[in-house]
Tab-separated table of C-alpha atoms and ligand atoms in Angstrom:
chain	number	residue	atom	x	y	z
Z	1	UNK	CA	-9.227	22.561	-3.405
Z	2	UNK	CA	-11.380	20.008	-5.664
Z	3	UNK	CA	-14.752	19.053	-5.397
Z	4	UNK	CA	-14.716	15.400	-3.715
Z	5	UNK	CA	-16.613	12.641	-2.146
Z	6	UNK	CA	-15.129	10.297	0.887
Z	7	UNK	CA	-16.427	7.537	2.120
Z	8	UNK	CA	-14.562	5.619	4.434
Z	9	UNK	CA	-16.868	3.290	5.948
Z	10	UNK	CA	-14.664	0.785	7.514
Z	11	UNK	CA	-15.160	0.034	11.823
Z	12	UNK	CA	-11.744	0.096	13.110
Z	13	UNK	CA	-11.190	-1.653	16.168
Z	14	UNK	CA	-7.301	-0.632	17.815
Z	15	UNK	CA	-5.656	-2.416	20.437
Z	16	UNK	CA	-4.159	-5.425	21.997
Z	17	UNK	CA	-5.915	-8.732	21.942
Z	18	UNK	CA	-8.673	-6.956	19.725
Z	19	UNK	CA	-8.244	-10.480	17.692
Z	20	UNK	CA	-10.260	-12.289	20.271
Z	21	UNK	CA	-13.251	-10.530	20.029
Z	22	UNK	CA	-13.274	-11.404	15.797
Z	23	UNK	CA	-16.360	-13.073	16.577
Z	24	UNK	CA	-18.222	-9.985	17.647
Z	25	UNK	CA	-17.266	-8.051	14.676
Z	26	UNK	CA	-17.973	-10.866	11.848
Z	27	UNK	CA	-21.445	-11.338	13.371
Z	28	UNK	CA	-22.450	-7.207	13.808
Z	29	UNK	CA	-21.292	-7.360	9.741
Z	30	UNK	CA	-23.622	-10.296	8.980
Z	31	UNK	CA	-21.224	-13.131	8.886
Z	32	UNK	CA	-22.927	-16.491	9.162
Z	33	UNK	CA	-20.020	-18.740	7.268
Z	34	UNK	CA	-16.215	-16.962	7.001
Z	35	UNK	CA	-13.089	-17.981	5.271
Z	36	UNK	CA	-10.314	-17.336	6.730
Z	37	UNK	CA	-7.858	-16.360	4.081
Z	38	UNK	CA	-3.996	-15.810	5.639
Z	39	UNK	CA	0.052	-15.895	3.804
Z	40	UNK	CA	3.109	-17.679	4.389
Z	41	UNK	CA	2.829	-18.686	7.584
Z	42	UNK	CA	3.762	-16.282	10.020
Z	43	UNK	CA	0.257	-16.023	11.373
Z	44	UNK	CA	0.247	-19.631	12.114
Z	45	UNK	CA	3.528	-19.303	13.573
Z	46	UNK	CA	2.307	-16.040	16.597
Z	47	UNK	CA	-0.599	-18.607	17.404
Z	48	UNK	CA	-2.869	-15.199	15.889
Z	49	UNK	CA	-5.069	-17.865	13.325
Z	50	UNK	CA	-5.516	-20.500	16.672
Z	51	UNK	CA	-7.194	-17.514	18.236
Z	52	UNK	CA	-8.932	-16.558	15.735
Z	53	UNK	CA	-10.337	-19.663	14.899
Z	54	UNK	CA	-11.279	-20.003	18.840
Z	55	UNK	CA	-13.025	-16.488	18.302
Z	56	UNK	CA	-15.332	-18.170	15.865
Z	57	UNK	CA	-15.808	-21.337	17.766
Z	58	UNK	CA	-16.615	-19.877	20.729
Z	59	UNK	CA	-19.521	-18.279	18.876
Z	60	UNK	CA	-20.652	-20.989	16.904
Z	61	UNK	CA	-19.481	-19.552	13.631
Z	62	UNK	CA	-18.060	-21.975	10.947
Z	63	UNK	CA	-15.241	-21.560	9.111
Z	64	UNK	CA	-12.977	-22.571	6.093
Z	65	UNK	CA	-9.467	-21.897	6.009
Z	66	UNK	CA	-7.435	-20.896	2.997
Z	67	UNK	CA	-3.711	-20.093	3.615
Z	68	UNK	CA	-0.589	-19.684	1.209
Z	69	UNK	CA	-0.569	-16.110	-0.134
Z	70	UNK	CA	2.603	-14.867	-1.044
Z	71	UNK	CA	4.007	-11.446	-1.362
Z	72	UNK	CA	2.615	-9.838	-4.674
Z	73	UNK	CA	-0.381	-11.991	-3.946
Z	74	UNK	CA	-0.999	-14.369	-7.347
Z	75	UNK	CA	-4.425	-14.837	-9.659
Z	76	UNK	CA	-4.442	-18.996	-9.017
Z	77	UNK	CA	-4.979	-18.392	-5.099
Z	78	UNK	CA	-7.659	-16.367	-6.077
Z	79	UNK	CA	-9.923	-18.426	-8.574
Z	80	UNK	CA	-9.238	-21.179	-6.177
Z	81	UNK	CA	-10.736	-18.867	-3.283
Z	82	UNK	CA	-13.378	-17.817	-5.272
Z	83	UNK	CA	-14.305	-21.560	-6.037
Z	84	UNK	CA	-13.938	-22.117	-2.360
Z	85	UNK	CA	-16.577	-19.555	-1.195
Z	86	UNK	CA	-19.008	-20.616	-3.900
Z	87	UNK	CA	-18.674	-24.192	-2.918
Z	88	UNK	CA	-19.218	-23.727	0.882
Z	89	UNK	CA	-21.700	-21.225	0.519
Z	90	UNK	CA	-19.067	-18.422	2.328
Z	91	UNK	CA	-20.971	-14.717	2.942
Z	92	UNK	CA	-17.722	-13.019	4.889
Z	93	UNK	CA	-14.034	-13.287	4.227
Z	94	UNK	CA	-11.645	-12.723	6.934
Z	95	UNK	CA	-7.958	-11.578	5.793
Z	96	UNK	CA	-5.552	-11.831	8.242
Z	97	UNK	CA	-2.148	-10.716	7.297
Z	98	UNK	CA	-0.341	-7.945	5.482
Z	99	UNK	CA	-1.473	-6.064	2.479
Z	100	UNK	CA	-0.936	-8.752	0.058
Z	101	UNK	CA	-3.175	-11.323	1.914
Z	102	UNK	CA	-5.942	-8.359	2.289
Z	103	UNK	CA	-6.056	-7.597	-1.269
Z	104	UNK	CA	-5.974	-11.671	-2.467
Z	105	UNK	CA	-9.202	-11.290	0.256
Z	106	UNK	CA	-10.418	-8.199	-1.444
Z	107	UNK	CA	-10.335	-10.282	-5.231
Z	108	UNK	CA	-12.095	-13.247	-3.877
Z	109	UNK	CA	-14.940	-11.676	-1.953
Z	110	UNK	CA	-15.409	-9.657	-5.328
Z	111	UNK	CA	-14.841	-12.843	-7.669
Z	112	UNK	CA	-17.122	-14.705	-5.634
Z	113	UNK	CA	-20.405	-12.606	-6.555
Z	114	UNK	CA	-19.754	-11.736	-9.697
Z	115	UNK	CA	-20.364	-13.737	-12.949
Z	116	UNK	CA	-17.492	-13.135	-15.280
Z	117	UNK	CA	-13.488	-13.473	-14.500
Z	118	UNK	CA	-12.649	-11.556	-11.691
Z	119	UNK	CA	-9.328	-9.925	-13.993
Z	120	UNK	CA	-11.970	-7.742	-15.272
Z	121	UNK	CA	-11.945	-5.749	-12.100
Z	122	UNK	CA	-8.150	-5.812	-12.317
Z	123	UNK	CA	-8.790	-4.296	-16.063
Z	124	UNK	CA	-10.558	-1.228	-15.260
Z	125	UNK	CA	-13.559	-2.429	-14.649
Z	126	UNK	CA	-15.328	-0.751	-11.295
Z	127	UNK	CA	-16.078	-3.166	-8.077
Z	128	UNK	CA	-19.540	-2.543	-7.204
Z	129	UNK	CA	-20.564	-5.662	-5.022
Z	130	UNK	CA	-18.468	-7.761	-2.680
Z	131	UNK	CA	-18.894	-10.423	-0.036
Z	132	UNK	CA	-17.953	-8.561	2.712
Z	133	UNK	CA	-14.461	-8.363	4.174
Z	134	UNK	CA	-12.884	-8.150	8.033
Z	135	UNK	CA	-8.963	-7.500	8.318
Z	136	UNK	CA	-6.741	-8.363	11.274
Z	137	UNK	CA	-3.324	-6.535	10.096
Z	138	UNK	CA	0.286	-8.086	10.853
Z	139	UNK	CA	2.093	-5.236	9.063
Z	140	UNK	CA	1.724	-1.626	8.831
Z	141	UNK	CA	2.365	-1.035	5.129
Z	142	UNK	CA	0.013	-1.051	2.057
Z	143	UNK	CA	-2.927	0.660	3.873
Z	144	UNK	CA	-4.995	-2.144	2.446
Z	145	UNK	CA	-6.907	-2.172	5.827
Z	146	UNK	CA	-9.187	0.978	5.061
Z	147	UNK	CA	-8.679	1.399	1.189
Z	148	UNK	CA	-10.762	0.382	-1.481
Z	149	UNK	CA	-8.364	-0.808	-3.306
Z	150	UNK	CA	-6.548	-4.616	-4.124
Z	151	UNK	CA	-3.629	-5.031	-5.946
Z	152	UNK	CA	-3.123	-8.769	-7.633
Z	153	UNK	CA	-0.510	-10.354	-10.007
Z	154	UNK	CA	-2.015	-12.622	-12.940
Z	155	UNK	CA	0.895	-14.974	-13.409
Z	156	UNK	CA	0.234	-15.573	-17.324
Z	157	UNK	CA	2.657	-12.210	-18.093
Z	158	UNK	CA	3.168	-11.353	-14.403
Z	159	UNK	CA	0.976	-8.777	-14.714
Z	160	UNK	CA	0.667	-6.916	-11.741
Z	161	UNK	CA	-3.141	-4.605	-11.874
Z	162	UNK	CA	-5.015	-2.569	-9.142
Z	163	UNK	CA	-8.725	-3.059	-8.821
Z	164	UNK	CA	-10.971	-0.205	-7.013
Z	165	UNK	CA	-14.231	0.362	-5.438
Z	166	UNK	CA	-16.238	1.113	-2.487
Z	167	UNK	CA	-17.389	-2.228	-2.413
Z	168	UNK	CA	-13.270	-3.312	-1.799
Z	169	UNK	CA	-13.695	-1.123	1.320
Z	170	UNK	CA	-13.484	-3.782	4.517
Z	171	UNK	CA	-16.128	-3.791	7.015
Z	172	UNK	CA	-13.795	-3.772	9.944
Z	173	UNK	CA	-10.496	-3.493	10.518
Z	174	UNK	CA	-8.577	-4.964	13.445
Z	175	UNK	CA	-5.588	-3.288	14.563
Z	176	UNK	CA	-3.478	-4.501	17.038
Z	177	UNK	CA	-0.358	-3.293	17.273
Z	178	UNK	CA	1.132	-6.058	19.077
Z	179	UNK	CA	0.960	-8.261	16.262
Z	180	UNK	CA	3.623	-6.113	14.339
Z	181	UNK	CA	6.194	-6.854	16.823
Z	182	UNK	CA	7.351	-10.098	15.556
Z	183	UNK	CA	8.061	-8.363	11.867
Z	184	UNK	CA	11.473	-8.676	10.756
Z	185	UNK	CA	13.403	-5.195	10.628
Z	186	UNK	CA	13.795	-5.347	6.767
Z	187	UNK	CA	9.675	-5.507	6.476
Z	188	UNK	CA	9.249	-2.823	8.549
Z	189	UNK	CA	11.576	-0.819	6.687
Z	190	UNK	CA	9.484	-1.569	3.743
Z	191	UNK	CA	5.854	-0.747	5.522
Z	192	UNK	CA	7.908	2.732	6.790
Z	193	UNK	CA	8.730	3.385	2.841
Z	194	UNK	CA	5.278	2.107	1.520
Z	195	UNK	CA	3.508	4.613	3.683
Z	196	UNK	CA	5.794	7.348	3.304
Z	197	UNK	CA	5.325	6.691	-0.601
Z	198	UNK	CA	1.567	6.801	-0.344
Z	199	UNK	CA	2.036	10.231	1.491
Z	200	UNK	CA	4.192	11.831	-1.449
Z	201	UNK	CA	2.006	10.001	-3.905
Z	202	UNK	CA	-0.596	12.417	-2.991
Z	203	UNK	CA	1.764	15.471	-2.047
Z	204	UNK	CA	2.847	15.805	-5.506
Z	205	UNK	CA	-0.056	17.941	-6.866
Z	206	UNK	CA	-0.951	20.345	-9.177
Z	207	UNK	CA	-3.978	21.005	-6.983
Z	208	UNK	CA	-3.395	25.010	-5.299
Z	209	UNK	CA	-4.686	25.690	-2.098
Z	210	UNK	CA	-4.161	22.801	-0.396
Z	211	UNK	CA	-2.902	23.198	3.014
Z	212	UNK	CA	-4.663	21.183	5.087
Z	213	UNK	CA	-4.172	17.797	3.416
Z	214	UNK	CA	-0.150	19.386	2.860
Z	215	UNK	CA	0.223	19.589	6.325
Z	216	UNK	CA	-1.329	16.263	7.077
Z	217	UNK	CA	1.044	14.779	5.364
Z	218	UNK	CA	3.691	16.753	6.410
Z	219	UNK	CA	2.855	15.916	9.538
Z	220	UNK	CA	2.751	11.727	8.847
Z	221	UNK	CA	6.301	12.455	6.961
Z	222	UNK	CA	7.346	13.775	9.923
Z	223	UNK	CA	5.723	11.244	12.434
Z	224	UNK	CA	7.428	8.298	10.600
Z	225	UNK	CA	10.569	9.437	10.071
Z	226	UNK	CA	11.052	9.788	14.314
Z	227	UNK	CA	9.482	6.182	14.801
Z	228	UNK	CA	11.517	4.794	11.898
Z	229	UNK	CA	14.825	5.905	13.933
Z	230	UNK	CA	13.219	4.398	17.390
Z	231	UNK	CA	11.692	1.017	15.823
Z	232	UNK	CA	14.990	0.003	14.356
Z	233	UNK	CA	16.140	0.594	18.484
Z	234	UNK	CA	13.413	-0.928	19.535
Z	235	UNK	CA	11.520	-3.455	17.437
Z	236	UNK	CA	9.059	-4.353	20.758
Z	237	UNK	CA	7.893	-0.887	21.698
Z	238	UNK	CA	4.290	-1.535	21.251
Z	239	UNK	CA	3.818	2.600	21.212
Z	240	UNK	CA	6.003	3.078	18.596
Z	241	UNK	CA	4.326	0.170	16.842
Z	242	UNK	CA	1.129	1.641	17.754
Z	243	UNK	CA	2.232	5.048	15.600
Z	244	UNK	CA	3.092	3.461	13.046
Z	245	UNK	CA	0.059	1.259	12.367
Z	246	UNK	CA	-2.213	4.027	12.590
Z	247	UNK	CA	-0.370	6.100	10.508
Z	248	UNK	CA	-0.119	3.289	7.593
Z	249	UNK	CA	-4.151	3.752	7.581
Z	250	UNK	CA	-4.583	7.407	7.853
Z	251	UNK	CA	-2.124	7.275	4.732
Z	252	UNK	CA	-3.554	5.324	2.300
Z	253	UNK	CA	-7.582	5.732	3.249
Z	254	UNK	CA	-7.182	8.632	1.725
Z	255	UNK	CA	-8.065	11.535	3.952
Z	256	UNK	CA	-4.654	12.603	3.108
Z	257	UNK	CA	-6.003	12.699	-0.757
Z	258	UNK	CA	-8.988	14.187	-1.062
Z	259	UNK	CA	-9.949	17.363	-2.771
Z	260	UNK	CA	-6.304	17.301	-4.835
Z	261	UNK	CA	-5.090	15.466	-8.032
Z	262	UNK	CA	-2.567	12.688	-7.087
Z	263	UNK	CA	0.308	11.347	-8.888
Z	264	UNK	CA	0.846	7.241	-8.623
Z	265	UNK	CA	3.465	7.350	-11.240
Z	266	UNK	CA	6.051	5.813	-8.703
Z	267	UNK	CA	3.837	2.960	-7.762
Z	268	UNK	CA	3.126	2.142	-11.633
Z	269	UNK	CA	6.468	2.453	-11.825
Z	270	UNK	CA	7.535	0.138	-8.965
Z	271	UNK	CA	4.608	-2.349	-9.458
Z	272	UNK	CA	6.325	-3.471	-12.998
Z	273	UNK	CA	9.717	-4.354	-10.742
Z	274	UNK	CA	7.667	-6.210	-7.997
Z	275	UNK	CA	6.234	-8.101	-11.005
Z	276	UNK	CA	9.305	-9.119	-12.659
Z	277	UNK	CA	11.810	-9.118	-10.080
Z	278	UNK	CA	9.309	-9.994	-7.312
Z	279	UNK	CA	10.775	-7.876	-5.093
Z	280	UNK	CA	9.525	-6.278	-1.568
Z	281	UNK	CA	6.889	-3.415	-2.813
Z	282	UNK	CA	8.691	-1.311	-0.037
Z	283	UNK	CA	12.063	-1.672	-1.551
Z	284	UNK	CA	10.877	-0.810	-4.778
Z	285	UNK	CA	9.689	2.286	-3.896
Z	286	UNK	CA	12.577	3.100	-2.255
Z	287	UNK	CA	14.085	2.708	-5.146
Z	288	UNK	CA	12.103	4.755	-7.611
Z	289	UNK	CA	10.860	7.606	-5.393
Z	290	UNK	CA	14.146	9.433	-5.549
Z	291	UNK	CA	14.697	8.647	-9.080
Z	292	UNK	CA	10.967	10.136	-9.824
Z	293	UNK	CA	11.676	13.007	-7.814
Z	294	UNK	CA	14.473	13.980	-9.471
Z	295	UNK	CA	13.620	13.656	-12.736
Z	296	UNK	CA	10.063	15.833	-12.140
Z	297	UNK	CA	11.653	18.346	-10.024
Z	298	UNK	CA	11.943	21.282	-12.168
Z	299	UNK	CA	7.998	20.909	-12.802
Z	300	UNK	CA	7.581	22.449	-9.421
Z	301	UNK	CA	10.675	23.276	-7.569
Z	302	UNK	CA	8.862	25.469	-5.062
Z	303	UNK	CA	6.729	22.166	-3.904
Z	304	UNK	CA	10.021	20.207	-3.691
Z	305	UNK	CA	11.670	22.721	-1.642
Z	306	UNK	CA	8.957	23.362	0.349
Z	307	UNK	CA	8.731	19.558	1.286
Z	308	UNK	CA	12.554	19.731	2.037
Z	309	UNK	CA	12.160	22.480	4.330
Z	310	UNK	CA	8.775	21.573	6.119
Z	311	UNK	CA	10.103	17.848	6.415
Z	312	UNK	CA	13.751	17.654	6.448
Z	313	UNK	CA	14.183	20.883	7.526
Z	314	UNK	CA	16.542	21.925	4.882
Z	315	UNK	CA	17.225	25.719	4.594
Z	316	UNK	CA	15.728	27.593	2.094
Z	317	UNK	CA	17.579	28.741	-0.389
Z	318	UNK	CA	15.621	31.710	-1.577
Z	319	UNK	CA	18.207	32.701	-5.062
Z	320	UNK	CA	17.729	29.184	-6.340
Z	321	UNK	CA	15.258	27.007	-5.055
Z	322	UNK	CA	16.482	23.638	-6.862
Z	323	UNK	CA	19.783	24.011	-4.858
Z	324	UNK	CA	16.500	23.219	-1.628
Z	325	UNK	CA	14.501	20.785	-3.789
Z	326	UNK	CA	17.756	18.984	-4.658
Z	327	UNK	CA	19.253	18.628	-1.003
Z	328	UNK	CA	15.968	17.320	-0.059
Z	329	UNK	CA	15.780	14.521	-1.910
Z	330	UNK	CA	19.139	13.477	-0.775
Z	331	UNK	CA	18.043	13.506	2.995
Z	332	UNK	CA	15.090	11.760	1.509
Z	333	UNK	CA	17.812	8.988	-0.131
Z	334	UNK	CA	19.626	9.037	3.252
Z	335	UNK	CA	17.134	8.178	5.366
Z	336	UNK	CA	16.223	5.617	3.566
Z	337	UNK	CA	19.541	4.324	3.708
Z	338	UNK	CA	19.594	4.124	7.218
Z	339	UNK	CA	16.944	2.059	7.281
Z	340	UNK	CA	18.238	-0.604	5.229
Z	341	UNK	CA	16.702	0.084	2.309
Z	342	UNK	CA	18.180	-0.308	-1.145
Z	343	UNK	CA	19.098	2.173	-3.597
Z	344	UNK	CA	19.799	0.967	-6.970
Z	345	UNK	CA	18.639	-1.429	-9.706
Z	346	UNK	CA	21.509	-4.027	-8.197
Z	347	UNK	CA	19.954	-4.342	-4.724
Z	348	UNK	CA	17.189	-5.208	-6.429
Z	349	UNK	CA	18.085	-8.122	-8.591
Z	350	UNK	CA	16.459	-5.905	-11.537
Z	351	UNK	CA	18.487	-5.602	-14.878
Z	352	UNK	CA	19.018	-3.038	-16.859
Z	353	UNK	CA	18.132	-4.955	-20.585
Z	354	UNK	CA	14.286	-5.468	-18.606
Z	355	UNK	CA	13.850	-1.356	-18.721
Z	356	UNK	CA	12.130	-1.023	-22.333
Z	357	UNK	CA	9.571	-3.936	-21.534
Z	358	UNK	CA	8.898	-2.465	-17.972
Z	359	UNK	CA	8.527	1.335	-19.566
Z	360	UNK	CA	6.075	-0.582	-21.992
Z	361	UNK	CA	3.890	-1.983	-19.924
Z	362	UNK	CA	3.872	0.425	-16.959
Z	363	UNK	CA	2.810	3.016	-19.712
Z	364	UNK	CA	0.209	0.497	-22.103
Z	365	UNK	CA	-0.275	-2.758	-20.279
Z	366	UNK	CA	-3.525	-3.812	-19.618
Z	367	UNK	CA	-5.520	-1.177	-20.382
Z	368	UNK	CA	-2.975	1.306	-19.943
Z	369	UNK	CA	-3.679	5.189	-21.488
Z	370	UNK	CA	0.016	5.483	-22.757
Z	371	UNK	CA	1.257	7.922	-19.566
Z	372	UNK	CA	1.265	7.348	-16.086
Z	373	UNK	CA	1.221	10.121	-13.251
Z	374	UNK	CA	-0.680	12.792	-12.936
Z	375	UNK	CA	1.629	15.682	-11.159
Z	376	UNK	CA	3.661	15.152	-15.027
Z	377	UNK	CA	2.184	12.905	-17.317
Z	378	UNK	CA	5.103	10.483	-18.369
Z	379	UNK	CA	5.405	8.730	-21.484
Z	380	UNK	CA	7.224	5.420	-21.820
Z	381	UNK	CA	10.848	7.090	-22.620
Z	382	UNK	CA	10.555	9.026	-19.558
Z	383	UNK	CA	9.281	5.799	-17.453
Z	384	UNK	CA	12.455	4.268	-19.247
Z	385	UNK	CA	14.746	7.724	-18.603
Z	386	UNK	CA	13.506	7.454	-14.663
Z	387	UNK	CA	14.578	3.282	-14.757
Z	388	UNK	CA	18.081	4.094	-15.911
Z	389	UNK	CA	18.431	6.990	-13.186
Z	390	UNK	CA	18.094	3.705	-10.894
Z	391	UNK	CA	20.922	1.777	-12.322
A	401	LIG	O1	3.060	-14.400	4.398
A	401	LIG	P1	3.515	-14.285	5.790
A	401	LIG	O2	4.120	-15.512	6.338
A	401	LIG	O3	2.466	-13.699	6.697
A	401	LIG	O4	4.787	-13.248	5.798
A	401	LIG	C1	4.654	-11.880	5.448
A	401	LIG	C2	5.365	-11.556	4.131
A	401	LIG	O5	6.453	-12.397	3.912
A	401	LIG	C3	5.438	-11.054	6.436
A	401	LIG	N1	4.668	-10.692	7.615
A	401	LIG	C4	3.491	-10.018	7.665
A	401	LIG	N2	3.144	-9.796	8.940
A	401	LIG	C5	4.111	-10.355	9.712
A	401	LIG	C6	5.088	-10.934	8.871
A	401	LIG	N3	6.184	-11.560	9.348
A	401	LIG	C7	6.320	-11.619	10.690
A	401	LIG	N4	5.436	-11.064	11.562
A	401	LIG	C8	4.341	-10.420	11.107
A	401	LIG	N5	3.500	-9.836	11.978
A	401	LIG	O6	5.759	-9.868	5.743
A	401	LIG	C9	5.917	-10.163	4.361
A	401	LIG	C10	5.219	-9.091	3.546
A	401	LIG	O7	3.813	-9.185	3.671
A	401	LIG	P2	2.881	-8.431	2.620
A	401	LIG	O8	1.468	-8.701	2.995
A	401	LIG	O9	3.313	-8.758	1.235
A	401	LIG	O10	3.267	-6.901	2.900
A	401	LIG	P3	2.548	-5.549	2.577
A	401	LIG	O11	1.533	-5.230	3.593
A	401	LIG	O12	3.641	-4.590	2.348
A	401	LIG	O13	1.743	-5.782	1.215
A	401	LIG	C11	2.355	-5.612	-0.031
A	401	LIG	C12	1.356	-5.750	-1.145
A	401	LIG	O14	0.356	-4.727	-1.052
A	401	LIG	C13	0.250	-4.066	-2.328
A	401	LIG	C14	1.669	-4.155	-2.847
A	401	LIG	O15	1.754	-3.893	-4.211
A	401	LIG	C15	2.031	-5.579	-2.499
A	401	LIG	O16	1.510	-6.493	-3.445
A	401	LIG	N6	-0.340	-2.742	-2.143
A	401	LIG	C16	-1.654	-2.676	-1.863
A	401	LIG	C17	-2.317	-1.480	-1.717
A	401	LIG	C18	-3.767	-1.430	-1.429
A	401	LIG	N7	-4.470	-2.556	-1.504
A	401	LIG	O17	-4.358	-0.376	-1.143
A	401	LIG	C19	-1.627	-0.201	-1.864
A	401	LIG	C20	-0.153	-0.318	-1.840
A	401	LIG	O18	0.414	0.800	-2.484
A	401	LIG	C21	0.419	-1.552	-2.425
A	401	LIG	O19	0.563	-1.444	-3.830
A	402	LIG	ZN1	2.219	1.332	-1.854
């Protein structure tokens, strides 16, 4: 195992109707002024943003409101939220939503204290200070909720650039699981394969001695594959929902990382089609996981097959272990079949002529070192060679 620091300093607060006590948690993070930042609409929709505004009320804590993020959350919402804060003197901002309204929350509170363009962050530059941030989650997905991480699309280029730091870390976290029930199937497919993603992400190593951070994730694999098959039965079963949220966290905080290199090839990968095509970042990865997988299996077959075995419980085929590694990425592409997930470029909307510019820019856009992934360093032909696999 490596040598590592965690912190993971979020308070998470899990349960139903945890949303009415908002209040409670912006003041005990020094909160005086919040905006409340929030997406499409669906949040209005529940009633979730009436109660959280009455949260705030009922303590005496003003607000400003700042709705309209979309999926692959843009730049202009957030200069316009940074602007926002400055203006009404804002010292706590409030995302509630999915990952993509989070991480538009994560930008501003960072824009809003610091002096330059906020892309910098979003160009490799560290976030050290941040307003602080609360989270009420509507979708178990991007993990957003305890990482310190944001991911934002500048629309000159449709760039689409993760930011890091401690400082993106949110103070609290509410979880209800309630509030996931009223997510269409297709977006819950999506959070299932986003989480799952964020497990292999990490799984793919070259790190030895491992085990307890293999078996955690073996373990979430696991986990998520059983509620996947009972959410799609039934989309109301607040403990199923309740699984699932938790486990979206626990994913991506990254106690499931620590003390092991990590790959993140597949989400450079996908981020470049949820750019262009501006597709669910679930579907995506749905998408390029298998293709990934296949094309780096004979790095480490014995990892592959173990993963088939331990997860998919695939038999071990001791005389050639590829014939293992190979039968579990089908159950892999199965599985996310029967979820309604899509498998190919075509389901997509992406187009084969786009592959060269993606492979460019995955690999050298915006600061980009010429590879991505860690588990095999790959070059732009191979980002392009994994693409076509897709078609
Ligand atoms: O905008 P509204 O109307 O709320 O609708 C959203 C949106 O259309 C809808 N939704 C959310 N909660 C709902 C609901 N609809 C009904 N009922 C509810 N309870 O779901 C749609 C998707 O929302 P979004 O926030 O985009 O989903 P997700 O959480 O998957 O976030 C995706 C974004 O996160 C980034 C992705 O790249 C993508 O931009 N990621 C962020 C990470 C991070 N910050 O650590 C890591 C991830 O790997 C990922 O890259
Ligand atoms: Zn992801």
């Amino acid at each position: 195992m490596d040598r590592f620091k965690f912190y993971s300093p979020t308070y998470f607060v899990f349960g139903k109707d945890e949303e009415n006590n908002t209040a409670k948690y912006v003041q005990r993070f020094g909160g005086s002024k919040v905006l409340i930042h929030y997406g499409g609409g669906s949040a209005i929709r529940s009633g979730l943003i009436d109660r959280v505004k009455a949260s705030l009320e009922n303590a005496s804590i003003p607000y400003v409101l700042l709705g309209g993020v979309k999926p692959n959350p843009r730049s202009g919402l957030v200069y316009e939220g940074i602007e926002l804060c400055r203006k009404e003197n804002i010292d706590f901002v409030l995302a509630v939503g999915g990952g993509s309204t989070i991480d538009s929350a994560k930008a501003i509170a960072a824009g809003a204290v610091y002096d330059g363009d906020f892309w910098d962050y979003y160009q490799g530059k560290p976030v050290k200070e941040a307003l602080p941030i609360g989270t009420i989650l509507t979708i178990a997905a991007a993990g957003s909720e305890g990482s310190g991480d944001s991911v934002i699309t500048k629309e000159e280029g449709m760039l689409k650039r993760s930011a890091s730091g401690d400082a993106l870390r949110p103070a609290f976290s509410i979880l209800n699981p309630a509030l996931t029930q009223t997510l269409p199937l297709y977006q819950t497919a999506c959070g299932i394969t986003d989480i799952m993603a964020h497990l292999f992400e990490r799984y793919f190593t070259n790190t030895k001695e491992v085990e307890v951070t293999d078996r955690l994730i073996e373990g979430l694999l696991l986990s998520m594959i059983h509620e996947a098959k009972r959410v799609i039965k039934d989309p109301e079963n607040y403990e199923v929902r309740a699984n699932i949220m938790w486990a979206g966290m626990i994913s991506h905080n990254n106690s499931c990382g620590v003390g092991r290199e990590q790959d993140w090839a597949s989400h450079d990968i996908e981020h470049e089609l949820s750019a262009m095509y501006d597709c669910a970042h679930g579907a995506g990865l749905a998408v390029v996981f298998p293709a990934w997988m296949t094309y780096v299996m004979e790095h480490d077959v014995n990892r592959f097959a173990q993963l088939a075995v331990r997860v998919w419980g695939c038999q071990m085929d001791f005389a050639n272990p590829a014939n293992t590694a190979k039968e579990g990425i089908q159950c892999l592409k199965d599985f996310l079949r029967s979820i309604g997930m899509p498998s190919n470029f075509a389901e997509l909307g992406a187009k084969e002529e786009d592959i060269a510019q993606m492979a460019k820019t995955a690999c050298w856009g915006n600061g980009g070192t010429g590879t991505v992934g860690r588990f095999v360093p790959l070059k732009e032909e191979d980002v392009a060679n994994i693409y076509r696999l897709m078609l």
